[in-house]
PDB file of C-alpha atoms and ligand atoms in Angstrom:
ATOM      1  CA  MET A  89     -19.986  73.765-150.266  1.00 87.00           C
ATOM      2  CA  ASN A  90     -20.576  76.155-147.343  1.00 93.00           C
ATOM      3  CA  PRO A  91     -21.234  79.671-148.769  1.00 94.00           C
ATOM      4  CA  ASP A  92     -18.616  81.258-146.462  1.00 95.00           C
ATOM      5  CA  ILE A  93     -15.853  79.089-147.932  1.00 96.00           C
ATOM      6  CA  GLU A  94     -13.771  80.503-150.781  1.00 95.00           C
ATOM      7  CA  ASP A  95     -11.903  77.342-151.636  1.00 96.00           C
ATOM      8  CA  ILE A  96     -11.392  73.778-150.438  1.00 97.00           C
ATOM      9  CA  LEU A  97      -7.717  73.368-149.557  1.00 98.00           C
ATOM     10  CA  ILE A  98      -7.875  69.702-148.462  1.00 98.00           C
ATOM     11  CA  SER A  99     -10.719  67.393-149.512  1.00 98.00           C
ATOM     12  CA  GLU A 100     -12.303  64.615-147.455  1.00 98.00           C
ATOM     13  CA  GLU A 101     -10.410  62.028-149.524  1.00 98.00           C
ATOM     14  CA  GLU A 102      -7.078  63.790-148.943  1.00 98.00           C
ATOM     15  CA  ILE A 103      -7.824  63.994-145.215  1.00 98.00           C
ATOM     16  CA  ALA A 104      -8.558  60.259-145.077  1.00 98.00           C
ATOM     17  CA  SER A 105      -5.366  59.338-146.878  1.00 98.00           C
ATOM     18  CA  ALA A 106      -3.178  61.596-144.671  1.00 98.00           C
ATOM     19  CA  VAL A 107      -4.802  60.169-141.504  1.00 98.00           C
ATOM     20  CA  ASN A 108      -4.322  56.575-142.663  1.00 98.00           C
ATOM     21  CA  ARG A 109      -0.657  57.219-143.408  1.00 98.00           C
ATOM     22  CA  LEU A 110      -0.144  58.775-139.962  1.00 98.00           C
ATOM     23  CA  GLY A 111      -2.035  55.890-138.324  1.00 98.00           C
ATOM     24  CA  GLU A 112       0.306  53.365-139.910  1.00 98.00           C
ATOM     25  CA  GLN A 113       3.421  55.309-138.858  1.00 98.00           C
ATOM     26  CA  LEU A 114       2.157  55.674-135.281  1.00 98.00           C
ATOM     27  CA  THR A 115       1.205  51.992-135.103  1.00 98.00           C
ATOM     28  CA  THR A 116       4.860  51.183-135.763  1.00 98.00           C
ATOM     29  CA  GLU A 117       6.162  53.900-133.406  1.00 98.00           C
ATOM     30  CA  TYR A 118       4.012  52.773-130.464  1.00 98.00           C
ATOM     31  CA  ALA A 119       3.960  48.978-130.884  1.00 97.00           C
ATOM     32  CA  GLY A 120       4.056  47.467-127.369  1.00 96.00           C
ATOM     33  CA  LYS A 121       4.100  50.905-125.614  1.00 96.00           C
ATOM     34  CA  ASN A 122       0.482  51.774-124.633  1.00 98.00           C
ATOM     35  CA  PRO A 123       0.920  55.535-125.261  1.00 98.00           C
ATOM     36  CA  LEU A 124      -1.135  58.251-123.582  1.00 98.00           C
ATOM     37  CA  VAL A 125      -2.700  60.078-126.518  1.00 98.00           C
ATOM     38  CA  VAL A 126      -3.398  63.676-125.498  1.00 98.00           C
ATOM     39  CA  CYS A 127      -5.984  65.579-127.513  1.00 98.00           C
ATOM     40  CA  ILE A 128      -5.713  69.360-127.416  1.00 96.00           C
ATOM     41  CA  LEU A 129      -9.301  70.667-127.338  1.00 96.00           C
ATOM     42  CA  LYS A 130     -11.309  71.644-129.190  1.00 95.00           C
ATOM     43  CA  GLY A 131      -9.843  71.766-132.693  1.00 96.00           C
ATOM     44  CA  SER A 132      -8.155  68.326-132.578  1.00 98.00           C
ATOM     45  CA  VAL A 133     -11.241  66.281-131.687  1.00 98.00           C
ATOM     46  CA  LEU A 134     -12.206  65.231-135.215  1.00 98.00           C
ATOM     47  CA  PHE A 135      -8.607  64.411-136.132  1.00 98.00           C
ATOM     48  CA  LEU A 136      -8.141  62.449-132.889  1.00 98.00           C
ATOM     49  CA  SER A 137     -11.211  60.324-133.472  1.00 98.00           C
ATOM     50  CA  ASP A 138     -10.084  59.368-136.983  1.00 98.00           C
ATOM     51  CA  LEU A 139      -6.440  58.957-135.973  1.00 98.00           C
ATOM     52  CA  VAL A 140      -6.953  56.521-133.083  1.00 98.00           C
ATOM     53  CA  ARG A 141      -9.136  54.356-135.330  1.00 98.00           C
ATOM     54  CA  ALA A 142      -6.205  54.208-137.766  1.00 98.00           C
ATOM     55  CA  MET A 143      -3.749  53.215-134.981  1.00 98.00           C
ATOM     56  CA  ASP A 144      -3.638  49.474-134.451  1.00 98.00           C
ATOM     57  CA  CYS A 145      -2.140  49.342-130.946  1.00 97.00           C
ATOM     58  CA  PRO A 146      -3.283  49.640-127.304  1.00 98.00           C
ATOM     59  CA  LEU A 147      -3.495  53.284-126.197  1.00 98.00           C
ATOM     60  CA  GLU A 148      -5.155  55.551-123.641  1.00 98.00           C
ATOM     61  CA  LEU A 149      -6.807  58.932-124.210  1.00 98.00           C
ATOM     62  CA  ASP A 150      -6.835  62.161-122.267  1.00 98.00           C
ATOM     63  CA  PHE A 151      -7.819  65.751-123.045  1.00 98.00           C
ATOM     64  CA  MET A 152      -6.361  69.165-122.380  1.00 97.00           C
ATOM     65  CA  ASP A 153      -7.758  72.589-123.190  1.00 95.00           C
ATOM     66  CA  LEU A 154      -5.548  75.619-123.708  1.00 90.00           C
ATOM     67  CA  SER A 155      -6.311  79.034-124.999  1.00 81.00           C
ATOM     68  CA  SER A 156      -4.094  81.195-127.163  1.00 71.00           C
ATOM     69  CA  TYR A 157      -6.641  82.741-129.515  1.00 56.00           C
ATOM     70  CA  GLY A 158      -9.171  85.193-128.110  1.00 54.00           C
ATOM     71  CA  GLY A 159     -11.808  84.435-130.766  1.00 55.00           C
ATOM     72  CA  GLY A 160      -9.996  86.226-133.600  1.00 60.00           C
ATOM     73  CA  MET A 161      -7.433  85.091-136.170  1.00 66.00           C
ATOM     74  CA  GLU A 162      -4.140  86.000-134.501  1.00 64.00           C
ATOM     75  CA  SER A 163      -2.669  84.178-131.541  1.00 61.00           C
ATOM     76  CA  SER A 164      -2.429  86.353-128.437  1.00 60.00           C
ATOM     77  CA  GLY A 165       0.960  84.779-127.683  1.00 63.00           C
ATOM     78  CA  GLN A 166      -0.216  83.958-124.148  1.00 71.00           C
ATOM     79  CA  VAL A 167      -1.150  80.332-123.496  1.00 79.00           C
ATOM     80  CA  ARG A 168      -3.438  79.496-120.558  1.00 87.00           C
ATOM     81  CA  ILE A 169      -4.424  76.020-119.324  1.00 92.00           C
ATOM     82  CA  LEU A 170      -8.233  75.877-119.237  1.00 94.00           C
ATOM     83  CA  LYS A 171      -8.482  72.137-118.544  1.00 96.00           C
ATOM     84  CA  ASP A 172      -5.598  69.957-117.392  1.00 96.00           C
ATOM     85  CA  LEU A 173      -5.129  66.195-117.886  1.00 97.00           C
ATOM     86  CA  ASP A 174      -6.748  63.669-115.538  1.00 97.00           C
ATOM     87  CA  THR A 175      -3.821  61.268-116.025  1.00 97.00           C
ATOM     88  CA  ASP A 176      -0.365  61.287-114.402  1.00 97.00           C
ATOM     89  CA  VAL A 177       2.087  61.467-117.305  1.00 97.00           C
ATOM     90  CA  SER A 178       5.194  60.459-115.350  1.00 98.00           C
ATOM     91  CA  GLY A 179       6.871  57.483-117.017  1.00 98.00           C
ATOM     92  CA  ARG A 180       4.337  57.523-119.878  1.00 98.00           C
ATOM     93  CA  ASP A 181       4.950  57.723-123.593  1.00 98.00           C
ATOM     94  CA  VAL A 182       2.886  60.786-124.478  1.00 98.00           C
ATOM     95  CA  LEU A 183       1.616  61.555-127.961  1.00 98.00           C
ATOM     96  CA  ILE A 184       0.285  65.124-128.305  1.00 98.00           C
ATOM     97  CA  VAL A 185      -2.407  65.418-130.976  1.00 98.00           C
ATOM     98  CA  GLU A 186      -2.762  68.906-132.474  1.00 97.00           C
ATOM     99  CA  ASP A 187      -5.072  70.194-135.198  1.00 97.00           C
ATOM    100  CA  ILE A 188      -2.586  72.764-136.496  1.00 97.00           C
ATOM    101  CA  VAL A 189       0.805  74.104-135.446  1.00 95.00           C
ATOM    102  CA  ASP A 190       1.017  77.795-136.276  1.00 93.00           C
ATOM    103  CA  THR A 191       3.417  79.932-134.196  1.00 92.00           C
ATOM    104  CA  GLY A 192       4.219  76.847-132.079  1.00 93.00           C
ATOM    105  CA  ASN A 193       3.550  78.702-128.796  1.00 90.00           C
ATOM    106  CA  THR A 194       0.823  76.329-127.633  1.00 89.00           C
ATOM    107  CA  LEU A 195       2.872  73.265-128.423  1.00 93.00           C
ATOM    108  CA  SER A 196       6.044  74.507-126.791  1.00 93.00           C
ATOM    109  CA  LYS A 197       4.124  75.230-123.579  1.00 91.00           C
ATOM    110  CA  ILE A 198       2.595  71.717-123.406  1.00 93.00           C
ATOM    111  CA  PHE A 199       5.810  70.044-124.449  1.00 93.00           C
ATOM    112  CA  ASN A 200       7.739  71.702-121.608  1.00 92.00           C
ATOM    113  CA  LEU A 201       4.968  70.906-119.133  1.00 94.00           C
ATOM    114  CA  PHE A 202       5.014  67.181-119.947  1.00 96.00           C
ATOM    115  CA  GLU A 203       8.808  67.063-119.737  1.00 94.00           C
ATOM    116  CA  GLN A 204       8.655  68.737-116.300  1.00 96.00           C
ATOM    117  CA  ARG A 205       6.095  66.120-115.273  1.00 97.00           C
ATOM    118  CA  ASN A 206       8.636  63.425-116.217  1.00 98.00           C
ATOM    119  CA  ALA A 207       6.972  61.819-119.209  1.00 98.00           C
ATOM    120  CA  ALA A 208       9.137  58.955-120.570  1.00 98.00           C
ATOM    121  CA  SER A 209       8.795  60.432-124.075  1.00 97.00           C
ATOM    122  CA  VAL A 210       6.831  63.242-125.691  1.00 97.00           C
ATOM    123  CA  LYS A 211       6.034  63.218-129.418  1.00 98.00           C
ATOM    124  CA  VAL A 212       3.775  65.401-131.476  1.00 98.00           C
ATOM    125  CA  VAL A 213       1.410  64.624-134.329  1.00 98.00           C
ATOM    126  CA  THR A 214      -0.356  67.509-136.035  1.00 98.00           C
ATOM    127  CA  PHE A 215      -2.849  67.318-138.836  1.00 98.00           C
ATOM    128  CA  LEU A 216      -1.750  70.652-140.348  1.00 98.00           C
ATOM    129  CA  ASN A 217       1.540  72.505-140.150  1.00 97.00           C
ATOM    130  CA  LYS A 218       2.168  76.149-141.102  1.00 96.00           C
ATOM    131  CA  PRO A 219       5.989  76.276-140.979  1.00 93.00           C
ATOM    132  CA  GLU A 220       6.178  79.862-142.315  1.00 93.00           C
ATOM    133  CA  ARG A 221       4.477  81.163-139.180  1.00 88.00           C
ATOM    134  CA  ARG A 222       6.720  79.471-136.600  1.00 90.00           C
ATOM    135  CA  THR A 223       8.214  81.649-133.861  1.00 92.00           C
ATOM    136  CA  ALA A 224       8.729  79.042-131.102  1.00 92.00           C
ATOM    137  CA  ASP A 225      11.432  76.394-131.408  1.00 91.00           C
ATOM    138  CA  VAL A 226       9.409  73.158-131.343  1.00 92.00           C
ATOM    139  CA  LYS A 227       9.867  69.778-132.970  1.00 93.00           C
ATOM    140  CA  VAL A 228       6.847  68.306-134.738  1.00 97.00           C
ATOM    141  CA  ASP A 229       7.366  64.565-135.227  1.00 98.00           C
ATOM    142  CA  TYR A 230       4.453  63.705-137.527  1.00 98.00           C
ATOM    143  CA  VAL A 231       2.633  66.028-139.953  1.00 98.00           C
ATOM    144  CA  GLY A 232      -0.507  65.272-141.969  1.00 98.00           C
ATOM    145  CA  VAL A 233      -0.276  68.132-144.480  1.00 98.00           C
ATOM    146  CA  GLU A 234       1.937  71.243-144.698  1.00 97.00           C
ATOM    147  CA  ILE A 235      -0.030  74.327-145.699  1.00 97.00           C
ATOM    148  CA  PRO A 236       0.841  77.928-146.630  1.00 94.00           C
ATOM    149  CA  ASP A 237       0.142  80.888-144.342  1.00 92.00           C
ATOM    150  CA  LYS A 238      -3.665  80.940-144.773  1.00 91.00           C
ATOM    151  CA  PHE A 239      -6.340  80.926-142.085  1.00 91.00           C
ATOM    152  CA  VAL A 240      -8.237  77.651-142.494  1.00 96.00           C
ATOM    153  CA  VAL A 241     -11.393  76.158-141.000  1.00 97.00           C
ATOM    154  CA  GLY A 242     -13.140  72.787-140.928  1.00 98.00           C
ATOM    155  CA  TYR A 243     -12.309  69.257-139.743  1.00 98.00           C
ATOM    156  CA  GLY A 244     -12.418  70.569-136.161  1.00 98.00           C
ATOM    157  CA  MET A 245     -10.929  74.012-136.778  1.00 97.00           C
ATOM    158  CA  ASP A 246     -12.966  77.149-136.210  1.00 96.00           C
ATOM    159  CA  PHE A 247     -13.325  80.830-136.795  1.00 96.00           C
ATOM    160  CA  ASP A 248     -15.219  82.311-133.852  1.00 93.00           C
ATOM    161  CA  GLU A 249     -16.374  78.763-132.884  1.00 95.00           C
ATOM    162  CA  GLN A 250     -18.010  78.206-136.300  1.00 97.00           C
ATOM    163  CA  TYR A 251     -17.188  75.770-139.141  1.00 98.00           C
ATOM    164  CA  ARG A 252     -15.735  72.966-136.934  1.00 98.00           C
ATOM    165  CA  GLY A 253     -18.117  70.406-138.460  1.00 98.00           C
ATOM    166  CA  LEU A 254     -17.084  70.897-142.096  1.00 98.00           C
ATOM    167  CA  PRO A 255     -15.713  67.576-143.385  1.00 98.00           C
ATOM    168  CA  TYR A 256     -12.974  69.315-145.423  1.00 98.00           C
ATOM    169  CA  ILE A 257     -10.355  72.024-144.774  1.00 98.00           C
ATOM    170  CA  GLY A 258     -11.464  75.284-146.350  1.00 98.00           C
ATOM    171  CA  ILE A 259     -10.252  78.853-146.732  1.00 96.00           C
ATOM    172  CA  LEU A 260     -12.704  81.488-145.509  1.00 94.00           C
ATOM    173  CA  LYS A 261     -13.975  84.256-147.772  1.00 92.00           C
ATOM    174  CA  PRO A 262     -12.405  87.565-146.653  1.00 88.00           C
ATOM    175  CA  SER A 263     -15.940  89.053-146.399  1.00 90.00           C
ATOM    176  CA  VAL A 264     -16.534  86.788-143.367  1.00 91.00           C
ATOM    177  CA  TYR A 265     -13.783  88.401-141.305  1.00 86.00           C
ATOM    178  CA  SER A 266     -13.071  91.769-142.980  1.00 83.00           C
ATOM    179  CA  HIS A 267     -15.187  93.582-140.340  1.00 80.00           C
ATOM    180  CA  LEU A 268     -12.463  92.668-137.812  1.00 78.00           C
ATOM    181  CA  PHE A 269      -9.935  94.825-139.645  1.00 72.00           C
ATOM    182  CA  ASN A 270     -12.126  97.895-140.310  1.00 64.00           C
TER     183      ASN A 270
HETATM  184  P1  LIG B 627      -0.065  78.349-132.141  1.00 51.35           P
HETATM  185  O1  LIG B 627       0.110  78.369-130.655  1.00 51.35           O
HETATM  186  O2  LIG B 627       0.131  79.692-132.770  1.00 51.35           O
HETATM  187  O3  LIG B 627       0.782  77.291-132.830  1.00 51.35           O
HETATM  188  O4  LIG B 627      -1.589  78.044-132.431  1.00 51.35           O
HETATM  189  C1  LIG B 627      -2.132  76.818-132.304  1.00 51.35           C
HETATM  190  C2  LIG B 627      -3.644  76.878-132.250  1.00 51.35           C
HETATM  191  O5  LIG B 627      -4.182  78.048-132.890  1.00 51.35           O
HETATM  192  C3  LIG B 627      -4.205  75.707-133.021  1.00 51.35           C
HETATM  193  O6  LIG B 627      -4.301  74.563-132.202  1.00 51.35           O
HETATM  194  C4  LIG B 627      -5.555  76.236-133.485  1.00 51.35           C
HETATM  195  O7  LIG B 627      -6.518  76.034-132.481  1.00 51.35           O
HETATM  196  C5  LIG B 627      -5.319  77.732-133.669  1.00 51.35           C
HETATM  197  N1  LIG B 627      -5.049  78.038-135.086  1.00 51.35           N
HETATM  198  C6  LIG B 627      -3.874  78.369-135.653  1.00 51.35           C
HETATM  199  N2  LIG B 627      -3.994  78.573-136.983  1.00 51.35           N
HETATM  200  C7  LIG B 627      -5.297  78.368-137.265  1.00 51.35           C
HETATM  201  C8  LIG B 627      -6.074  78.406-138.495  1.00 51.35           C
HETATM  202  O8  LIG B 627      -5.589  78.656-139.608  1.00 51.35           O
HETATM  203  N3  LIG B 627      -7.398  78.125-138.360  1.00 51.35           N
HETATM  204  C9  LIG B 627      -7.985  77.821-137.172  1.00 51.35           C
HETATM  205  N4  LIG B 627      -7.305  77.766-136.017  1.00 51.35           N
HETATM  206  C10 LIG B 627      -5.974  78.035-136.059  1.00 51.35           C
END
């Protein structure tokens, strides 16, 4: 295990079983619809690549990058678009793929944007959900695993751009980030 990790919250096996379950549900949801699957960079990349392999239906991919965290552990509350989609979403069934929904600010911003751009439908799948932290009123259609209010890393998620490649979801040792609060 990585020495900066205090505990493994979700193992590789648990990740695989949650992704397979979501893949089956989304295969049913999108049968015959050719959805536009929108990956929110960068944290969702690993989840996206496993998820689309578990979805047995035609689909298209696109990517969007937004920023709400300034490199620390608390969302700034401001969401900026750093990279927009290449695809026109009007009339499309859009599936937003998120790594984690925390306050819900990021999601509510994208959701509203796609509705304004006249998507035929907008649904959300997130690998992790932290319901205790929610401040924005957003609907999450599919959830991999609900977790308590802990800052997690791995399986695409970072702290200061590190730990994205860990194959499990881990909780960081406080010694890694305590300097931020002193
Ligand atoms: P929200 O706008 O507060 O819902 O934040 C969503 C984004 O913040 C996620 O897509 C992640 O990139 C990041 N984030 C929120 N919680 C965590 C965490 O526990 N670990 C790593 N990144 C997180």
